[in-house]
């Protein structure tokens, strides 16, 4: 309570005006909270094969177009195109194809695509078989389309699209990830600096300024950062005597009133919290070093939420890249767009930008920042509000980093990675971490294991002691290389020394990184217990050669079956005394070739976990398997999301994280 009172006192001092805006802001937050609990329904029933709407934006992917469609509600439509001239922004179109409900895997503390689209009020995607243009009348969309099509003819069109239309779809993934890792991805977002340059064109002419700002907002797709800047500048034009912080908070309230789901947008949060920090410390900011330092401190907790790590050189990187973008790249982008003979000069500058970006990435030093404890987060910003003793932020960060090490519980996570297997085992104090399988890539645009890595880092985990690959199928080992490249792995265990193509490729990477690998052991240490390997005779079928692991934590028994089928189950029963298994990870995603009635009756699982993708093409799990498990409580990752089992000497707790 004392901390809350001090924070409120500081807030009143910051705002420097009466209580009206504070009360209004509190009501806005309550409104956002209530709105987030409302279960909004789509205007479509999911059976439609034809929809009509206006194309409001086009994003270019590797082999298809992503069309943003304004219909009864927003729709994302996917179109495999032969020529980009097939469609235009502003076209009124009738699409024929298949409507698909948006789904997503769900791992705690990571990006959830379904939730992301829900906050944008998008509930369905549409796979286009045929597209028919019926009209194209909107003058503003025509203008946006003219700019869009002109950009596509230029060299470095990826950066023209980014800086002029706020469309990052053509940016190279490696380049963009370098911007993220270097802590400078915000320079790619259209912000106050861009608006300032535009406003120089009309100087003190208010009507022209407002028209230009609104047009720019439309062209850039009403993104949070542009929305914030445009509304703030319009308010500033008519309220020059009001404090910047007053107008910033009023801007935030207006945006949340228009779209309460923006409160969950990290870009929105980042934009407001960094701008607030700059305004709050304006009297202390004497140069670009001060500006970079303040921005870094205010944005650190938000930046950490993206990947749960911070590049210690990001302050220096901002000193290099912010002036470069502000005074060279962006102005030249606008000028060379208008005067195409300067396009070659812009290309040279972008090549230099990419080179510096890559160079800084090689010099990066990362520190893992676990998910912030709420109390520590409040203390962190309380120290920033005090404007002195910023060194006190260091112990706050250290406590947040060390806090997971004090956790005395065991954890078993059955991670929701789609149609595949992945389980994370974490011992007390994060001493031993074991990953059983990795899943496989389910989407061409991203690696599902990126979320696995982010999840581990959110828990304060920086290394995997044992990566166990139960067998060489893609849906179990397909993401191993990505994991090995992005987080420290000490040991990798294979099911045998007869390697599949996937396993052979993994071994090539292990050798280059000098990572120890072997075939299955008798057991490995896990906290004060061991994870056992239940051995078997060699089968011709790779599924039957799956590693099967047994774990006993405080008399709670776990059995992980890989993709073992009925023959292997019989051998297991004959060879080992397995009964009253509390948690059984069902073999082969619930296929009818596994989990026989005989096996289930012998092991008597209290809880059965099926790792399976939603609406998968194999129709897993089978009805036979579900019937065989009738006496067991079933958890399915496609319905229940990630399943967490927390164990200590006194109790066991199960938590699931549905999408």
XYZ file of C-alpha atoms in Angstrom:
659
model
C 0.000 0.000 0.000
C 2.814 2.393 0.878
C 4.445 1.770 -2.497
C 1.123 2.358 -4.283
C 0.621 5.674 -2.447
C 4.090 6.873 -3.401
C 3.519 5.866 -7.039
C 0.206 7.766 -7.124
C 1.858 10.811 -5.580
C 4.569 10.715 -8.229
C 1.961 10.231 -10.938
C 0.071 13.341 -9.785
C 3.316 15.330 -9.823
C 4.121 14.052 -13.295
C 0.740 14.962 -14.759
C 0.736 18.452 -13.264
C -2.985 18.991 -13.628
C -6.241 18.202 -11.855
C -7.576 14.733 -11.163
C -9.944 14.607 -14.149
C -7.519 12.947 -16.549
C -6.322 10.499 -13.884
C -9.903 9.399 -13.213
C -10.616 9.200 -16.948
C -7.490 7.101 -17.497
C -8.462 4.707 -14.695
C -11.889 4.265 -16.281
C -10.237 3.619 -19.651
C -8.147 0.812 -18.106
C -11.250 -0.679 -16.484
C -13.005 -0.472 -19.850
C -10.080 -2.295 -21.488
C -10.152 -5.014 -18.832
C -13.918 -5.552 -19.183
C -13.651 -5.552 -22.965
C -10.915 -8.222 -22.858
C -13.275 -10.570 -21.002
C -16.024 -10.307 -23.616
C -16.166 -13.308 -25.928
C -16.691 -11.639 -29.298
C -18.345 -13.732 -32.000
C -17.466 -13.735 -35.666
C -20.063 -12.594 -38.192
C -19.208 -15.657 -40.268
C -20.256 -19.228 -39.464
C -17.176 -20.805 -41.040
C -18.969 -22.567 -43.896
C -18.783 -19.711 -46.396
C -17.015 -20.465 -49.685
C -17.329 -16.951 -51.076
C -16.764 -13.541 -49.468
C -16.811 -10.001 -50.817
C -14.796 -7.084 -49.515
C -12.187 -4.403 -50.198
C -8.441 -5.115 -50.201
C -6.986 -2.635 -47.703
C -3.390 -3.867 -47.678
C -1.126 -6.355 -49.427
C 1.829 -8.159 -47.854
C 4.182 -10.117 -50.080
C 5.341 -13.485 -48.737
C 7.709 -16.018 -50.312
C 5.198 -17.667 -52.633
C 1.874 -16.031 -51.839
C 0.184 -12.728 -51.063
C -1.432 -11.948 -47.730
C -4.431 -9.728 -48.429
C -6.082 -7.738 -45.667
C -9.763 -7.664 -46.531
C -12.429 -5.314 -45.191
C -15.625 -7.396 -45.400
C -18.302 -8.068 -42.751
C -15.270 -8.133 -40.503
C -11.508 -8.131 -41.106
C -10.240 -11.193 -42.960
C -6.718 -12.294 -43.858
C -6.778 -13.951 -47.273
C -3.937 -15.956 -48.829
C -3.437 -15.954 -52.574
C -0.827 -17.886 -54.579
C -0.153 -15.437 -57.355
C 1.464 -15.563 -60.781
C 1.878 -11.804 -60.982
C 1.620 -9.040 -58.401
C -0.494 -7.121 -60.941
C -3.313 -9.637 -60.316
C -4.572 -7.583 -57.366
C -4.525 -3.975 -56.218
C -5.021 -2.188 -52.923
C -8.543 -0.764 -52.975
C -10.002 -3.417 -55.267
C -13.486 -4.571 -54.346
C -13.217 -8.314 -54.814
C -15.222 -11.490 -54.544
C -13.106 -14.372 -53.278
C -13.916 -18.037 -53.797
C -12.202 -20.610 -51.624
C -12.145 -21.916 -48.078
C -12.660 -20.074 -44.790
C -10.432 -21.280 -41.931
C -10.818 -20.516 -38.239
C -7.641 -18.994 -36.832
C -5.795 -21.430 -34.577
C -2.463 -21.324 -32.812
C -0.199 -23.349 -30.588
C 0.043 -21.973 -27.067
C 3.164 -22.017 -24.914
C 3.170 -19.742 -21.823
C 5.007 -16.414 -22.062
C 5.357 -16.606 -25.847
C 3.717 -15.189 -28.952
C 0.219 -16.530 -29.633
C -0.889 -15.923 -33.211
C -4.581 -16.620 -32.529
C -4.648 -14.120 -29.670
C -2.708 -11.577 -31.760
C -5.312 -11.727 -34.543
C -8.178 -11.730 -32.034
C -6.936 -8.393 -30.720
C -7.131 -7.159 -34.317
C -10.693 -8.551 -34.523
C -9.652 -11.194 -37.064
C -11.205 -14.605 -36.460
C -10.875 -16.259 -39.870
C -8.368 -16.601 -42.683
C -9.336 -17.412 -46.260
C -7.493 -19.603 -48.783
C -8.277 -18.176 -52.227
C -8.972 -20.428 -55.193
C -10.364 -17.674 -57.411
C -10.432 -13.909 -57.196
C -12.826 -11.636 -59.115
C -12.479 -7.852 -59.143
C -15.809 -6.064 -59.298
C -14.791 -2.416 -58.861
C -12.092 -0.053 -57.599
C -13.394 3.404 -56.651
C -11.829 4.683 -53.398
C -9.417 7.502 -54.254
C -7.380 7.076 -51.068
C -6.848 3.345 -51.691
C -5.940 4.170 -55.289
C -3.266 6.572 -54.024
C -1.910 3.930 -51.642
C -1.881 1.385 -54.475
C -0.012 3.761 -56.800
C 2.671 4.261 -54.140
C 2.761 0.501 -53.413
C 3.157 -0.489 -57.072
C 5.778 2.213 -57.703
C 7.832 0.971 -54.748
C 7.823 -2.579 -56.135
C 9.736 -1.345 -59.204
C 12.591 0.114 -57.127
C 15.782 -1.436 -55.809
C 15.642 -1.958 -52.039
C 11.861 -2.044 -52.214
C 11.831 -3.805 -48.855
C 13.063 -0.642 -47.106
C 10.910 1.710 -49.194
C 7.859 -0.326 -48.148
C 8.975 -0.232 -44.518
C 9.711 3.489 -44.266
C 6.925 4.840 -46.501
C 3.985 2.469 -45.958
C 5.006 0.775 -42.694
C 4.896 -2.608 -44.492
C 7.740 -4.908 -43.353
C 6.634 -7.983 -45.308
C 9.564 -7.906 -47.749
C 12.304 -7.423 -45.158
C 14.804 -10.270 -45.116
C 14.230 -12.416 -42.000
C 17.920 -12.497 -41.105
C 18.250 -8.722 -41.413
C 15.115 -8.129 -39.358
C 16.262 -10.562 -36.649
C 19.573 -8.688 -36.518
C 17.656 -5.447 -35.892
C 15.757 -7.223 -33.093
C 18.902 -8.711 -31.537
C 20.693 -5.373 -31.692
C 17.829 -3.674 -29.817
C 17.142 -1.269 -32.690
C 14.061 -2.743 -34.399
C 12.111 0.360 -33.303
C 13.948 2.402 -35.961
C 11.975 0.458 -38.586
C 8.671 1.678 -37.138
C 7.287 4.966 -38.426
C 7.417 7.373 -35.503
C 7.652 11.000 -34.406
C 10.847 11.567 -36.354
C 9.124 10.667 -39.642
C 6.168 12.908 -38.814
C 8.487 15.823 -37.989
C 10.115 15.577 -41.401
C 6.690 15.538 -43.085
C 5.496 18.534 -41.074
C 8.467 20.571 -42.287
C 6.744 20.554 -45.654
C 3.818 22.596 -44.385
C 5.361 24.369 -41.393
C 2.690 26.403 -39.562
C -0.313 25.714 -41.795
C -2.618 23.808 -39.427
C -5.258 22.615 -41.922
C -2.650 21.246 -44.339
C -0.744 19.684 -41.441
C -3.849 17.849 -40.214
C -4.785 16.649 -43.717
C -1.227 15.429 -44.296
C -1.145 13.621 -40.940
C -4.476 11.868 -41.500
C -3.436 10.842 -45.028
C -0.145 9.496 -43.688
C -2.035 7.569 -40.995
C -4.225 5.982 -43.670
C -1.271 5.093 -45.910
C 0.601 3.385 -43.078
C -2.350 1.214 -42.043
C -3.271 2.894 -38.731
C -0.370 1.303 -36.819
C -0.062 2.070 -33.089
C 3.118 4.122 -33.394
C 1.740 6.283 -36.233
C -1.665 6.624 -34.551
C 0.058 7.820 -31.364
C 2.168 10.398 -33.169
C -0.660 11.725 -35.360
C -3.167 12.197 -32.531
C -0.484 13.712 -30.299
C 0.580 16.198 -32.969
C -3.012 17.208 -33.711
C -3.657 17.757 -29.982
C -0.401 19.694 -29.738
C -1.377 21.961 -32.633
C -4.407 23.165 -30.674
C -3.033 22.889 -27.110
C 0.494 24.282 -27.208
C 0.369 25.366 -23.568
C -0.504 21.914 -22.237
C 2.357 19.741 -21.029
C 3.580 17.024 -23.384
C 2.887 14.346 -20.750
C -0.704 15.554 -20.383
C -1.237 15.313 -24.146
C 0.544 11.948 -24.358
C -1.727 10.367 -21.753
C -4.782 11.921 -23.386
C -3.584 10.451 -26.693
C -3.258 7.031 -25.063
C -6.795 7.300 -23.636
C -8.232 8.225 -27.038
C -6.508 5.301 -28.752
C -7.670 2.823 -26.104
C -11.195 4.197 -26.340
C -11.113 3.594 -30.116
C -9.583 0.111 -29.752
C -9.246 -1.274 -26.196
C -7.313 -4.305 -27.472
C -4.338 -2.029 -28.188
C -3.481 -2.325 -24.514
C -2.086 -5.802 -25.324
C 0.000 -4.556 -28.264
C 3.702 -4.527 -27.345
C 4.349 -1.931 -30.053
C 1.715 0.325 -28.476
C 3.194 -0.161 -24.984
C 6.755 0.378 -26.199
C 5.809 3.528 -28.105
C 4.064 5.164 -25.135
C 6.454 4.133 -22.393
C 9.584 5.329 -24.235
C 7.955 8.607 -25.245
C 6.751 9.089 -21.668
C 10.326 8.560 -20.428
C 11.681 11.124 -22.896
C 9.093 13.745 -21.875
C 9.537 13.013 -18.169
C 13.325 13.425 -18.347
C 13.347 16.232 -20.939
C 15.200 18.633 -18.606
C 17.915 16.018 -18.015
C 18.427 15.046 -21.653
C 21.304 17.140 -22.979
C 22.500 15.010 -25.888
C 21.826 11.845 -27.872
C 23.681 9.715 -25.290
C 21.245 10.828 -22.579
C 18.337 10.183 -24.942
C 19.553 6.671 -25.784
C 20.156 5.844 -22.112
C 16.699 7.009 -20.955
C 14.981 5.198 -23.823
C 16.892 2.015 -22.976
C 15.938 2.120 -19.278
C 12.245 2.820 -19.840
C 11.883 0.233 -22.585
C 13.965 -2.567 -21.009
C 11.082 -4.522 -19.380
C 9.024 -4.258 -22.598
C 11.939 -5.211 -24.848
C 12.668 -8.192 -22.611
C 9.158 -9.518 -23.272
C 9.993 -10.045 -26.957
C 12.707 -12.660 -26.437
C 13.504 -12.531 -22.710
C 17.012 -11.273 -23.335
C 18.740 -7.921 -23.721
C 21.740 -6.980 -25.836
C 24.082 -5.028 -23.553
C 25.361 -3.086 -26.560
C 21.902 -1.865 -27.570
C 22.548 1.605 -26.063
C 25.640 1.996 -28.247
C 23.786 0.558 -31.236
C 21.091 3.216 -30.843
C 23.754 5.944 -30.774
C 24.874 4.721 -34.201
C 21.615 3.817 -35.899
C 19.122 6.444 -34.681
C 21.047 9.397 -36.187
C 21.811 7.338 -39.304
C 18.123 6.613 -39.886
C 16.887 10.054 -38.797
C 19.261 12.254 -40.758
C 20.337 10.058 -43.683
C 18.283 6.961 -44.458
C 14.710 8.220 -44.027
C 15.134 11.627 -45.713
C 16.988 9.953 -48.584
C 14.239 7.315 -48.780
C 11.601 10.028 -49.360
C 13.729 12.036 -51.791
C 14.835 9.020 -53.845
C 11.244 7.790 -54.011
C 10.238 11.108 -55.588
C 13.383 11.354 -57.748
C 14.235 7.837 -58.878
C 17.697 8.769 -60.253
C 18.796 8.804 -56.568
C 17.681 5.197 -56.076
C 21.218 3.860 -56.607
C 22.513 6.164 -53.843
C 19.780 4.921 -51.506
C 20.774 1.327 -52.349
C 24.388 2.062 -51.338
C 23.239 3.582 -48.031
C 21.009 0.551 -47.311
C 23.928 -1.797 -48.028
C 25.988 0.123 -45.477
C 23.068 -0.039 -43.011
C 22.790 -3.832 -43.438
C 26.551 -4.263 -43.067
C 26.630 -2.266 -39.822
C 23.585 -4.164 -38.572
C 25.277 -7.516 -39.204
C 28.578 -6.331 -37.706
C 26.869 -5.172 -34.498
C 25.079 -8.505 -34.286
C 28.428 -10.350 -34.285
C 29.562 -8.146 -31.376
C 26.362 -8.654 -29.356
C 26.480 -9.741 -25.720
C 23.143 -11.025 -24.455
C 21.838 -11.309 -20.920
C 18.728 -13.373 -20.212
C 15.929 -11.470 -18.450
C 13.236 -13.827 -17.063
C 9.615 -12.703 -17.074
C 9.369 -9.775 -14.681
C 7.881 -10.321 -11.268
C 5.034 -7.771 -10.930
C 6.314 -6.307 -7.652
C 9.830 -5.925 -9.081
C 8.355 -4.258 -12.181
C 6.595 -1.662 -10.003
C 9.782 -1.064 -8.025
C 11.771 -0.723 -11.266
C 9.554 2.076 -12.604
C 9.255 3.656 -9.147
C 13.058 4.092 -9.145
C 12.903 5.606 -12.635
C 10.238 8.091 -11.468
C 12.485 9.278 -8.647
C 15.008 10.672 -11.204
C 17.973 9.735 -9.043
C 19.788 6.662 -7.703
C 19.380 4.783 -10.991
C 22.084 2.405 -9.816
C 19.322 0.886 -7.673
C 17.936 -0.569 -10.904
C 20.882 -2.987 -10.988
C 19.909 -4.936 -7.835
C 16.277 -4.982 -9.039
C 17.370 -6.598 -12.315
C 19.703 -8.998 -10.498
C 16.917 -10.102 -8.158
C 14.639 -10.693 -11.153
C 17.359 -12.755 -12.839
C 18.150 -14.774 -9.718
C 14.551 -15.284 -8.523
C 13.922 -18.410 -10.664
C 16.992 -20.024 -9.098
C 15.181 -19.971 -5.749
C 12.286 -22.070 -7.094
C 12.335 -25.404 -5.212
C 9.765 -27.180 -7.407
C 10.088 -29.793 -10.127
C 8.262 -29.053 -13.383
C 7.177 -31.225 -16.279
C 5.808 -29.331 -19.291
C 4.072 -30.983 -22.225
C 4.532 -28.164 -24.722
C 1.902 -27.349 -27.323
C 3.955 -27.352 -30.519
C 1.287 -28.611 -32.930
C 1.490 -32.042 -34.575
C 4.622 -33.270 -32.835
C 6.185 -33.966 -29.459
C 8.127 -31.760 -27.065
C 8.378 -32.025 -23.271
C 10.487 -29.873 -20.938
C 11.666 -31.191 -17.569
C 12.980 -28.635 -15.067
C 14.513 -29.547 -11.704
C 14.566 -27.357 -8.546
C 16.657 -24.180 -8.778
C 16.858 -24.676 -12.592
C 19.829 -26.995 -11.958
C 18.944 -29.638 -14.562
C 16.934 -29.020 -17.726
C 15.956 -31.820 -20.087
C 14.115 -31.444 -23.392
C 12.498 -34.583 -24.815
C 12.011 -34.043 -28.563
C 11.646 -30.721 -30.367
C 8.644 -30.971 -32.667
C 8.900 -30.082 -36.347
C 8.353 -26.943 -38.393
C 4.606 -26.491 -38.915
C 4.755 -23.196 -40.830
C 7.183 -22.028 -43.510
C 7.417 -18.551 -41.990
C 8.648 -19.440 -38.507
C 10.251 -22.117 -36.337
C 7.908 -23.462 -33.679
C 10.936 -24.096 -31.438
C 11.548 -20.325 -31.237
C 8.630 -20.302 -28.806
C 10.166 -23.235 -26.899
C 13.399 -21.262 -26.518
C 11.574 -18.088 -25.450
C 9.577 -20.099 -22.922
C 12.747 -21.534 -21.381
C 14.372 -18.093 -21.213
C 11.230 -16.626 -19.624
C 11.839 -19.149 -16.827
C 15.432 -17.969 -16.403
C 16.872 -20.983 -18.264
C 19.965 -20.386 -20.399
C 21.035 -23.975 -21.174
C 19.636 -27.441 -21.877
C 21.588 -30.186 -20.122
C 20.152 -33.037 -22.194
C 18.313 -32.877 -25.503
C 16.745 -36.318 -25.959
C 15.577 -37.148 -29.484
C 13.355 -40.202 -29.102
C 13.732 -41.067 -32.789
C 14.539 -39.496 -36.123
C 11.081 -38.505 -37.395
C 10.642 -34.880 -38.403
C 7.810 -34.177 -35.950
C 10.092 -35.195 -33.070
C 13.562 -34.038 -34.167
C 12.872 -31.507 -36.932
C 13.547 -28.430 -34.787
C 16.724 -29.728 -33.116
C 19.145 -27.696 -35.264
C 17.276 -24.448 -34.606
C 17.384 -25.123 -30.855
C 21.080 -26.053 -30.915
C 21.866 -22.826 -32.785
C 19.926 -20.568 -30.413
C 20.473 -21.898 -26.886
C 23.347 -23.740 -25.216
C 22.895 -27.525 -25.383
C 25.351 -29.679 -23.403
C 24.440 -33.207 -24.503
C 22.269 -34.758 -27.210
C 20.986 -38.332 -26.900
C 19.808 -40.381 -29.914
C 17.889 -43.662 -29.859
C 20.670 -45.614 -31.606
C 23.756 -45.194 -33.760
C 21.753 -45.928 -36.921
C 20.894 -42.407 -37.983
C 18.118 -41.092 -40.229
C 18.844 -38.237 -42.668
C 17.431 -35.768 -40.152
C 19.686 -37.108 -37.384
C 22.729 -37.110 -39.692
C 22.203 -33.410 -40.405
C 21.888 -32.734 -36.677
C 25.171 -34.551 -36.013
C 26.984 -32.370 -38.571
C 25.949 -29.306 -36.555
C 26.876 -30.970 -33.249
C 30.376 -31.670 -34.547
C 30.923 -28.061 -35.648
C 29.867 -26.878 -32.189
C 31.752 -29.633 -30.286
C 28.577 -30.764 -28.525
C 28.667 -34.200 -26.943
C 26.241 -36.776 -28.381
C 25.581 -40.445 -27.735
C 22.950 -43.142 -28.032
C 20.559 -43.721 -25.130
C 22.064 -44.268 -21.686
C 20.826 -46.233 -18.709
C 19.799 -42.999 -16.999
C 20.669 -39.307 -16.581
C 20.583 -37.151 -13.479
C 17.555 -34.960 -12.910
C 17.675 -33.036 -9.637
C 17.738 -35.555 -6.811
C 16.272 -38.279 -9.008
C 17.076 -39.801 -12.404
C 15.433 -40.037 -15.786
C 15.631 -43.670 -16.867
C 15.848 -45.138 -20.380
C 13.816 -48.326 -20.810
C 15.859 -50.413 -23.224
C 14.583 -52.722 -25.945
C 15.558 -54.975 -28.806
C 16.213 -53.296 -32.151
C 13.188 -53.028 -34.481
C 13.051 -52.336 -38.209
C 10.388 -49.675 -37.630
C 11.821 -46.315 -36.496
C 8.746 -45.573 -34.370
C 9.269 -48.765 -32.374
C 12.874 -47.784 -31.780
C 11.719 -44.669 -29.930
C 13.442 -43.866 -26.657
C 11.031 -44.500 -23.790
C 11.748 -42.567 -20.603
C 10.602 -43.247 -17.043
C 10.695 -40.640 -14.279
C 9.752 -40.841 -10.611
C 9.450 -37.563 -8.661
C 8.356 -37.950 -5.044
C 6.508 -41.183 -5.994
C 4.758 -39.512 -8.927
C 5.515 -41.707 -11.940
C 5.894 -40.359 -15.502
C 6.235 -42.412 -18.685
C 7.153 -40.889 -22.062
C 6.360 -43.248 -24.947
C 7.736 -41.453 -28.025
C 6.064 -43.055 -31.070
C 6.262 -46.633 -29.748
C 3.552 -48.928 -31.107
C 1.730 -51.966 -29.745
C 4.622 -54.453 -30.267
C 6.970 -52.269 -28.260
C 4.329 -51.822 -25.557
C 4.105 -55.617 -25.112
C 7.882 -55.880 -24.743
C 7.832 -53.053 -22.219
C 5.199 -54.751 -20.058
C 7.070 -58.057 -20.149
C 10.417 -56.505 -19.278
C 9.535 -53.844 -16.702
C 7.190 -53.660 -13.735
C 5.145 -50.661 -14.810
C 1.857 -50.010 -13.072
C -0.060 -47.085 -11.617
C 1.735 -44.634 -13.875
C 0.418 -41.235 -12.878
C 1.283 -39.417 -16.139
C 1.432 -41.302 -19.408
C 2.575 -39.404 -22.509
C 0.596 -41.356 -25.088
C 2.585 -42.917 -27.944
C 2.362 -41.722 -31.543
C -0.022 -38.819 -30.866
C -2.905 -41.131 -30.004
C -2.707 -43.242 -33.158
C -4.601 -46.557 -33.134
C -1.219 -48.294 -33.598
C -0.361 -47.397 -29.984
C -1.974 -47.400 -26.525
C -3.588 -50.834 -26.789
C -6.282 -51.790 -24.326
C -3.910 -54.396 -22.832
C -1.126 -51.856 -22.291
C -3.391 -49.200 -20.798
C -4.928 -51.683 -18.336
C -1.439 -52.720 -17.203
C 0.050 -49.266 -16.636
C -3.226 -47.787 -15.303
C -2.511 -44.115 -16.080
C -4.263 -41.587 -13.878
C -3.580 -38.834 -16.426
C -2.931 -39.309 -20.128
C -1.327 -36.596 -22.245
C -1.751 -36.606 -26.020
C 0.564 -34.258 -27.939
C -1.309 -33.526 -31.135
C -2.040 -30.728 -33.605
C -5.521 -29.263 -33.971
C -7.449 -30.620 -36.982
C -4.396 -32.615 -38.088
C -4.526 -34.531 -41.374
C -3.978 -37.879 -39.606
C -7.164 -37.544 -37.512
C -5.147 -38.135 -34.348
C -6.071 -39.152 -31.716
C -8.057 -42.192 -32.864
C -11.425 -43.131 -31.386
C -9.949 -46.502 -30.319
C -7.251 -44.778 -28.260
C -9.731 -42.434 -26.608
C -11.955 -45.432 -25.725
C -8.993 -47.332 -24.271
C -8.249 -44.338 -22.020
C -11.795 -44.071 -20.681
C -10.638 -44.585 -17.068
C -7.916 -41.936 -17.363
C -8.180 -38.138 -17.332
C -7.097 -37.032 -20.794
C -5.188 -33.844 -21.614
C -4.745 -32.910 -25.262
C -2.389 -30.164 -26.381
C -4.708 -29.256 -29.279
C -7.542 -28.498 -26.841
C -5.748 -27.780 -23.566
C -2.599 -26.091 -24.869
C 0.587 -26.568 -22.878
C 0.170 -28.729 -19.749
C 2.256 -27.854 -16.684
C 2.815 -30.334 -13.851
C 4.341 -28.722 -10.748
C 5.651 -31.092 -8.068
C 7.154 -30.679 -4.618
C 7.283 -32.866 -1.510
C 3.838 -31.771 -0.363
C 1.674 -31.645 -3.479
C 1.239 -31.880 -7.220
C -0.547 -29.233 -9.284
C -1.691 -29.404 -12.915
C -2.215 -26.211 -14.943
C -3.058 -25.983 -18.622
C -2.699 -23.025 -20.986
C -5.333 -23.197 -23.743
C -5.244 -20.779 -26.695
